[in-house]
PDB file of C-alpha atoms and ligand atoms in Angstrom:
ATOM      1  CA  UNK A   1     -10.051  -2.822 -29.926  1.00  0.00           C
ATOM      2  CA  UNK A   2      -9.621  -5.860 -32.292  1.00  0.00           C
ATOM      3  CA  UNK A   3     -12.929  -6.580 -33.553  1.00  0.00           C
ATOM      4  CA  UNK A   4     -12.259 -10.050 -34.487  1.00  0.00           C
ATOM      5  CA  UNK A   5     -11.668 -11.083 -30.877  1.00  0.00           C
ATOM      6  CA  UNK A   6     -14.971 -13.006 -29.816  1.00  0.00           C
ATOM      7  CA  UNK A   7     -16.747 -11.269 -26.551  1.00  0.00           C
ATOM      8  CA  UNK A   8     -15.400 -13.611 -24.386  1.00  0.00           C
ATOM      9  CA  UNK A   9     -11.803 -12.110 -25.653  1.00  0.00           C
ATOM     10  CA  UNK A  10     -13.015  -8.602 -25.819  1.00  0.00           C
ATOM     11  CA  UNK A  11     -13.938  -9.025 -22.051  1.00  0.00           C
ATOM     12  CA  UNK A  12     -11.071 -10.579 -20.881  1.00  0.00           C
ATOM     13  CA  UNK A  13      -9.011  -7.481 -22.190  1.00  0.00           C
ATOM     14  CA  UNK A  14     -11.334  -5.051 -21.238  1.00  0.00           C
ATOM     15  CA  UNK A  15     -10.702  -6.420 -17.629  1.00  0.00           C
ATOM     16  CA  UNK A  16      -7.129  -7.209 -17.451  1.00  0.00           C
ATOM     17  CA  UNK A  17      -6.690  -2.692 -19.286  1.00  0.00           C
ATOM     18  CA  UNK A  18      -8.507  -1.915 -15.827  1.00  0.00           C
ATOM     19  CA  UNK A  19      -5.322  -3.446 -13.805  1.00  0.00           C
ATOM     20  CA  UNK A  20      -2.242  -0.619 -12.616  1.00  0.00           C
ATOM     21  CA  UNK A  21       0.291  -0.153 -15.254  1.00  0.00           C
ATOM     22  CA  UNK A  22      -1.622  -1.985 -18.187  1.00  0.00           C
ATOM     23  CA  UNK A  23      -3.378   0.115 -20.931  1.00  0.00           C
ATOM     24  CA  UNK A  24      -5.269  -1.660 -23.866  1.00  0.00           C
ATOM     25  CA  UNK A  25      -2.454  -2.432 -25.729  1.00  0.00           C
ATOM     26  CA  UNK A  26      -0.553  -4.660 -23.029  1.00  0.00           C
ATOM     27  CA  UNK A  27      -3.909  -6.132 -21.900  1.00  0.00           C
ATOM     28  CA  UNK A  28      -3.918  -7.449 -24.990  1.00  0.00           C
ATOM     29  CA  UNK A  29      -0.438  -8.878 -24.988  1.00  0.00           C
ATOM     30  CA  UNK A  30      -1.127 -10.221 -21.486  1.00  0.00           C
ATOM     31  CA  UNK A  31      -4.318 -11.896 -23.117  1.00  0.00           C
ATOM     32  CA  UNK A  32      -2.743 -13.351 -25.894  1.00  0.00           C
ATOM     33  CA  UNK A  33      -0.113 -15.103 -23.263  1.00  0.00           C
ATOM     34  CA  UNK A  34      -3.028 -16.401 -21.001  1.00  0.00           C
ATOM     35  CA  UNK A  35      -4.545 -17.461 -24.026  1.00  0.00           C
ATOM     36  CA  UNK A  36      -1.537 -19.579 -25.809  1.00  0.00           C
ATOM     37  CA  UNK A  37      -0.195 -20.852 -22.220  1.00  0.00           C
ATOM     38  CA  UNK A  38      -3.456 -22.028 -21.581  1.00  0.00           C
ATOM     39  CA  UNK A  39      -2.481 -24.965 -18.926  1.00  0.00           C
ATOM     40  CA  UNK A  40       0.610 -23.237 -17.192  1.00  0.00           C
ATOM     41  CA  UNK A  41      -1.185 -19.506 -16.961  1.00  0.00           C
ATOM     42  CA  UNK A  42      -5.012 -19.209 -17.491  1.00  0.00           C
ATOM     43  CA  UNK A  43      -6.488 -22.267 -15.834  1.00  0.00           C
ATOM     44  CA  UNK A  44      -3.870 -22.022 -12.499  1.00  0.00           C
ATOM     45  CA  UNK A  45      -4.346 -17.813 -12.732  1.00  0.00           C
ATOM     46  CA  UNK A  46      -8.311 -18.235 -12.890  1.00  0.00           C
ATOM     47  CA  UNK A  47      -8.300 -20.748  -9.983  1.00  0.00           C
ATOM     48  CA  UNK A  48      -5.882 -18.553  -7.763  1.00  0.00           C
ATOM     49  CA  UNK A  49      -8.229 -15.360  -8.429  1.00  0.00           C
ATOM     50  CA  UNK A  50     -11.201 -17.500  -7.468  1.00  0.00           C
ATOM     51  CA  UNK A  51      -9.476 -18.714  -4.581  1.00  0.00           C
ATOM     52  CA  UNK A  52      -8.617 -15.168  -3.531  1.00  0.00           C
ATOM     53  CA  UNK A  53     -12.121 -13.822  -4.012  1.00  0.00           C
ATOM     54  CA  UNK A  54     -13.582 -16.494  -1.761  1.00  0.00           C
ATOM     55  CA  UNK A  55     -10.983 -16.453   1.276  1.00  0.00           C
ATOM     56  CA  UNK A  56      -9.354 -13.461   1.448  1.00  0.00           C
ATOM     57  CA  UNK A  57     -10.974 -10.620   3.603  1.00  0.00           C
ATOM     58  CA  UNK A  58      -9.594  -7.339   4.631  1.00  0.00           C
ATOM     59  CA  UNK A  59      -8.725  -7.599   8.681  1.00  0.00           C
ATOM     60  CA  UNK A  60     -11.003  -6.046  10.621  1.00  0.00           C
ATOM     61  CA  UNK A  61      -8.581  -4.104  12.931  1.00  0.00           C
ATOM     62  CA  UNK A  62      -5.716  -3.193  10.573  1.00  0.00           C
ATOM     63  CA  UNK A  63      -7.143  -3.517   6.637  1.00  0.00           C
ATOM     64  CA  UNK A  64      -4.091  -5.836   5.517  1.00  0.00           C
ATOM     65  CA  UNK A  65      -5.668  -8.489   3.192  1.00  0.00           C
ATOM     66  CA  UNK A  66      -5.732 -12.087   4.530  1.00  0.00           C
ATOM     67  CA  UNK A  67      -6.949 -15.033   4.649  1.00  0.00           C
ATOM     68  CA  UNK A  68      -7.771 -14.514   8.235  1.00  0.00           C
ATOM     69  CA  UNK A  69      -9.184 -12.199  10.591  1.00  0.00           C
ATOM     70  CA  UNK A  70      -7.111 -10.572  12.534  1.00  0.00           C
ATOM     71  CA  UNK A  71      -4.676 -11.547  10.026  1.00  0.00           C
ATOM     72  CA  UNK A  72      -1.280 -12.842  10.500  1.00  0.00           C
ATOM     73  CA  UNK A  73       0.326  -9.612  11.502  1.00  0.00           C
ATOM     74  CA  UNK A  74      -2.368  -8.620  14.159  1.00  0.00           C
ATOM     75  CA  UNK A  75      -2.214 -11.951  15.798  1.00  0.00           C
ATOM     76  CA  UNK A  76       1.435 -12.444  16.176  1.00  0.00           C
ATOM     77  CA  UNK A  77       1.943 -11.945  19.833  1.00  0.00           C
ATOM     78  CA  UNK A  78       5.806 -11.485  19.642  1.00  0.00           C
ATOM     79  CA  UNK A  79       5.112  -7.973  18.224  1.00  0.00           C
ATOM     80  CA  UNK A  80       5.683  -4.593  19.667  1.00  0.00           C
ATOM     81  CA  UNK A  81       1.699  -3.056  20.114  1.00  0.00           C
ATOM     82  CA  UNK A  82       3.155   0.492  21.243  1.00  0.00           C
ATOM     83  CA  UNK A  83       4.405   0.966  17.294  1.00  0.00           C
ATOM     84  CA  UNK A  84       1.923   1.106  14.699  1.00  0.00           C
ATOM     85  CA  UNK A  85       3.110   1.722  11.164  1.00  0.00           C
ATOM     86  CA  UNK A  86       0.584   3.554   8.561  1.00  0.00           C
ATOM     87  CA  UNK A  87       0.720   2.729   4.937  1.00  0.00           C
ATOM     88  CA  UNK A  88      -1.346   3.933   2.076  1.00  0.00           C
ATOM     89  CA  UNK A  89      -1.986   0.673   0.666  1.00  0.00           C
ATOM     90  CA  UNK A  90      -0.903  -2.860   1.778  1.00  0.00           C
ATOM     91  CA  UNK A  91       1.855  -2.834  -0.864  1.00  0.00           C
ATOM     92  CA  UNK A  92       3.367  -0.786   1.279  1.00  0.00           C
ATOM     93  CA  UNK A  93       3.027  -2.735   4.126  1.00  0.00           C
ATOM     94  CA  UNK A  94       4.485  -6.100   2.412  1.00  0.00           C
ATOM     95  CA  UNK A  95       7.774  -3.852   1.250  1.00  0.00           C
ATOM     96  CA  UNK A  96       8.227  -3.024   4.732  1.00  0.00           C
ATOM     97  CA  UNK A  97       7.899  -6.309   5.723  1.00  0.00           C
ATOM     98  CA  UNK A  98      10.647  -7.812   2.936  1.00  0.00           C
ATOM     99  CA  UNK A  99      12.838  -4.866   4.852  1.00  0.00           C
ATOM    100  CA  UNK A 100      12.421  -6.967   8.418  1.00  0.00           C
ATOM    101  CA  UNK A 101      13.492  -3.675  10.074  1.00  0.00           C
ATOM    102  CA  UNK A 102      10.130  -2.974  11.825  1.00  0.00           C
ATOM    103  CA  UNK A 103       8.675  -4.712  14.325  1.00  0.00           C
ATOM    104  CA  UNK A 104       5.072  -3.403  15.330  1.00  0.00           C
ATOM    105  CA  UNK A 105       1.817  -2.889  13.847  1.00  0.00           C
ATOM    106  CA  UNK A 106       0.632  -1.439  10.964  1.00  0.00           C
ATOM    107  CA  UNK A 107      -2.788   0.855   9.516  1.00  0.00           C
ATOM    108  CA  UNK A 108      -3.784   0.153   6.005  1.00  0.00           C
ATOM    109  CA  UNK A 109      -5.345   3.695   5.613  1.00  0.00           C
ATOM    110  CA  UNK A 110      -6.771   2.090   2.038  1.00  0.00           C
ATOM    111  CA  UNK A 111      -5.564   5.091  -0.221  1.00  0.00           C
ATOM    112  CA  UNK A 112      -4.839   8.822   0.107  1.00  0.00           C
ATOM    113  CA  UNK A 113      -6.446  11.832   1.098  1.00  0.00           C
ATOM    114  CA  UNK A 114      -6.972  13.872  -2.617  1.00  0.00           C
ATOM    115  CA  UNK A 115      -9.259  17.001  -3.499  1.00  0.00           C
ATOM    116  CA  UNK A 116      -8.432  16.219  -7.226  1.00  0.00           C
ATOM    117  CA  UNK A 117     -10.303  12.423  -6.463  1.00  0.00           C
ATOM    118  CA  UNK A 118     -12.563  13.662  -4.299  1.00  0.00           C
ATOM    119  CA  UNK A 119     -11.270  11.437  -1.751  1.00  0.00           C
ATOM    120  CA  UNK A 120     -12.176  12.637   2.010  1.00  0.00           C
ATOM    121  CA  UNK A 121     -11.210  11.093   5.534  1.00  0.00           C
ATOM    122  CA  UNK A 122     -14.651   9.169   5.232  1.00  0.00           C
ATOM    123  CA  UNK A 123     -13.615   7.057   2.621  1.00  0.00           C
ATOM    124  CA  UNK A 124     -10.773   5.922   4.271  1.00  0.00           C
ATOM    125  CA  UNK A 125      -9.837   4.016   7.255  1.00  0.00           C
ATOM    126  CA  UNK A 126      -8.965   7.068   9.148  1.00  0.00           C
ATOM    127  CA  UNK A 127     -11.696   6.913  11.894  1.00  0.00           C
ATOM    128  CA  UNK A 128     -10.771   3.271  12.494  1.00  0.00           C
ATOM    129  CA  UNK A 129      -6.961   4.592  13.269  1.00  0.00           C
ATOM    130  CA  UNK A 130      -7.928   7.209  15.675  1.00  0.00           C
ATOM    131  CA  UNK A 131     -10.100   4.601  17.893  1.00  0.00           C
ATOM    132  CA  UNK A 132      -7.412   2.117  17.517  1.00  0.00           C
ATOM    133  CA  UNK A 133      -4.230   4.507  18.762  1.00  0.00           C
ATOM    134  CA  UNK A 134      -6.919   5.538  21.970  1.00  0.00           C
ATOM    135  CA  UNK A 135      -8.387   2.053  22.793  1.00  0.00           C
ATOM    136  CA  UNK A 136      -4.665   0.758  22.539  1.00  0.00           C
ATOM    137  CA  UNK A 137      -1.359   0.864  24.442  1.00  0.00           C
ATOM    138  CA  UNK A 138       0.023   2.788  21.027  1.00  0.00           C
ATOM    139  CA  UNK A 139       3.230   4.893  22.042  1.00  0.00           C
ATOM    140  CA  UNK A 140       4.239   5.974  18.458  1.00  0.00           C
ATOM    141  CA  UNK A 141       2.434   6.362  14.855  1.00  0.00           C
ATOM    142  CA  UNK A 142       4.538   5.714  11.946  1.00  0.00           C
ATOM    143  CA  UNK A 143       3.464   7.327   8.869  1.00  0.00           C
ATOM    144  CA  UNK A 144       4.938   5.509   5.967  1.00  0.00           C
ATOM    145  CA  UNK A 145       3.196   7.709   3.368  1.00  0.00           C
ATOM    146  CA  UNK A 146       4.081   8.543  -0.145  1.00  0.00           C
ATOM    147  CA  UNK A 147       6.344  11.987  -0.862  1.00  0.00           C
ATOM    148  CA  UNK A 148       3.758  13.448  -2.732  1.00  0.00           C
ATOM    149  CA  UNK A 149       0.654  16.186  -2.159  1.00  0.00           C
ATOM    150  CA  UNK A 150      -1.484  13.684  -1.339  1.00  0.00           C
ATOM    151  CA  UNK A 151       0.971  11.923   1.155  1.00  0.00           C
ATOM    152  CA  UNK A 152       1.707  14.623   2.422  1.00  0.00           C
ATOM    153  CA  UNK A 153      -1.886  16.104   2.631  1.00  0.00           C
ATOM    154  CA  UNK A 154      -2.936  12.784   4.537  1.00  0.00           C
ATOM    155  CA  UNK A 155      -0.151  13.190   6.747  1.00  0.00           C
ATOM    156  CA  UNK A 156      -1.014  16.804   7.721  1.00  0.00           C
ATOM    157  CA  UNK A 157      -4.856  15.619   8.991  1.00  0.00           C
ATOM    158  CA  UNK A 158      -3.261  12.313  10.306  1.00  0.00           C
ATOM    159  CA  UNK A 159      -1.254  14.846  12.658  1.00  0.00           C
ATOM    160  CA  UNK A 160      -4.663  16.934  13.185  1.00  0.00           C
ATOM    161  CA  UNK A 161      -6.899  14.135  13.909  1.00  0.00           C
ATOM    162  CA  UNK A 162      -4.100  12.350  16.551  1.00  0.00           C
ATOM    163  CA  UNK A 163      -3.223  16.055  18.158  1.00  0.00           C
ATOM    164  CA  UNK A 164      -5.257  15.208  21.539  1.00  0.00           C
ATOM    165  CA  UNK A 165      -4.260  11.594  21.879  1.00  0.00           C
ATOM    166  CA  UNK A 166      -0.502  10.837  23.907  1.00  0.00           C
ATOM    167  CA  UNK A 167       0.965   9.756  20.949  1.00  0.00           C
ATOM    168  CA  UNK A 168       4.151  10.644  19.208  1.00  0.00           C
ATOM    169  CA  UNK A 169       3.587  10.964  15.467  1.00  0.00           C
ATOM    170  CA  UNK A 170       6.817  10.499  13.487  1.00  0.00           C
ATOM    171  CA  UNK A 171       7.687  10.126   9.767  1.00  0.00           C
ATOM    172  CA  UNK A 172      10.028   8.110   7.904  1.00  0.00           C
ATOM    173  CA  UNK A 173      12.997  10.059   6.707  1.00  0.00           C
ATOM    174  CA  UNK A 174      12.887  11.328   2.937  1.00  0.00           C
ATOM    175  CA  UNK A 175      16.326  11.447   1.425  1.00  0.00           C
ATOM    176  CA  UNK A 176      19.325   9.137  -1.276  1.00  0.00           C
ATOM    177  CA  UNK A 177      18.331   5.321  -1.498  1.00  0.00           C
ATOM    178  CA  UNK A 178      20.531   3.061  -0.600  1.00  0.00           C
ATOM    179  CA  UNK A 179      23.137   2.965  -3.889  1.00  0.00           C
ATOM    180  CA  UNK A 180      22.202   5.911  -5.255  1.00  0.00           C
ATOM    181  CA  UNK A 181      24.193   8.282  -7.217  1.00  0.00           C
ATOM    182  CA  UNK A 182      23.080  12.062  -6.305  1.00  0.00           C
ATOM    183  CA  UNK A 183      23.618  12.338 -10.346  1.00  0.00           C
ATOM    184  CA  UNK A 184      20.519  10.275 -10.780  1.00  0.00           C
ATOM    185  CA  UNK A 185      18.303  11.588  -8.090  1.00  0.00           C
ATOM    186  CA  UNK A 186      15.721  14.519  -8.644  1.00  0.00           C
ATOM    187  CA  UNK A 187      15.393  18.063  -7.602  1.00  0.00           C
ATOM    188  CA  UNK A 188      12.787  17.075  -4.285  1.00  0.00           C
ATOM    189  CA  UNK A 189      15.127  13.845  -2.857  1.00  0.00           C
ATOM    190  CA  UNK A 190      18.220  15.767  -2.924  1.00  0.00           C
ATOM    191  CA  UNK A 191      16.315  18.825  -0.644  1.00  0.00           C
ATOM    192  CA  UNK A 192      14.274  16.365   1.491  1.00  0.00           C
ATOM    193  CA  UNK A 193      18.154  15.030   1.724  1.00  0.00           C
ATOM    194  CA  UNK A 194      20.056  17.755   2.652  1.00  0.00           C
ATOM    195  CA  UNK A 195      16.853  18.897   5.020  1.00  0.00           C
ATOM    196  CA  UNK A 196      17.573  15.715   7.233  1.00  0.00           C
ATOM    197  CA  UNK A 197      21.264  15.836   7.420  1.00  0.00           C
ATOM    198  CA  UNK A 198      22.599  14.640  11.066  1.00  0.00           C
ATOM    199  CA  UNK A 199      25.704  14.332  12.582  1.00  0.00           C
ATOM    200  CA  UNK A 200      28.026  11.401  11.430  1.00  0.00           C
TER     201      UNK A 200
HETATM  202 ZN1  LIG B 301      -4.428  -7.044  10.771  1.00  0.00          ZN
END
């Protein structure tokens, strides 16, 4: 790292190379910008993140972050408590949202079942899914998860851990986006694809 930066820049970098999708070399970048746009970025940025730490809290029945607890989501009456939607993460969660297609509940699980990062069903809010879907009028379990081992690992002892409740467990379907050329698309999508093929 640049060792003329003073500590107070070294630590700023060394924070913002811990966030997804920056290494060092675009923390520093993104420094430099907070740095220069000092009134429009850093001062309004470092009062929003302060703001966040102090109000937001995960919600206590599904794990979305919020302001509130239950948050906004749990406490809107005019949804349907028979469908509960699980997502790794709540960036999940906010995507299906921007969709407006569903309608019910969802289950921040809070990341993914992996051996490689020695994640097991304790660290996650797995336990907290499997009381909710028998304390609650659930009819169906979404599982929104990822199309990769771990997804599909978590899925697996999602279906295991559910097996004696009433439940129906379904998936969302795997297959070509919306727009997309079958030129473009990998190997996996275009089996997954063909795999769920119906009737038109
Ligand atoms: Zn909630």
């Amino acid at each position: 790292m640049a060792a003329s930066a003073g500590p107070e820049i070294e630590r700023l970098i060394s924070l913002l190379a811990k966030l997804p999708g920056l290494g060092p070399r675009s923390a520093r970048r993104a420094a430099l910008q907070l740095l220069k746009k000092r009134d429009q970025l850093l001062v309004p940025l470092a009062a929003a993140m302060s703001d966040a730490a102090e109000k937001v809290v995960a919600c206590s029945v599904c794990g979305t972050p919020d302001t509130r607890d239950p948050c906004a989501i749990c406490s809107d009456t005019a949804r349907d408590d028979g469908l509960i939607c699980v997502v790794e993460e709540a960036g999940a969660l906010w995507a299906m949202e921007r969709s407006g297609a569903f309608r019910g509940r969802y289950h921040v699980l809070g990341g993914l079942l992996s051996a490689l990062d020695g994640v097991g069903p304790d660290q996650l809010r797995i336990a907290e899914l499997v009381g909710r879907v028998k304390g609650t009028s659930a009819r169906e379990v979404v599982l929104a998860l990822p199309a990769t081992v771990d997804g599909q690992t978590t899925a697996h002892y999602l279906v295991e851990r559910l097996a004696g409740t009433d439940v129906e467990i379904t998936s969302l379907a795997r297959g070509v986006p919306v727009g997309g050329d079958l030129d473009w698309l990998d190997d996996g999508t275009i089996v997954q694809a063909l795999r769920a093929r119906r009737p038109t």
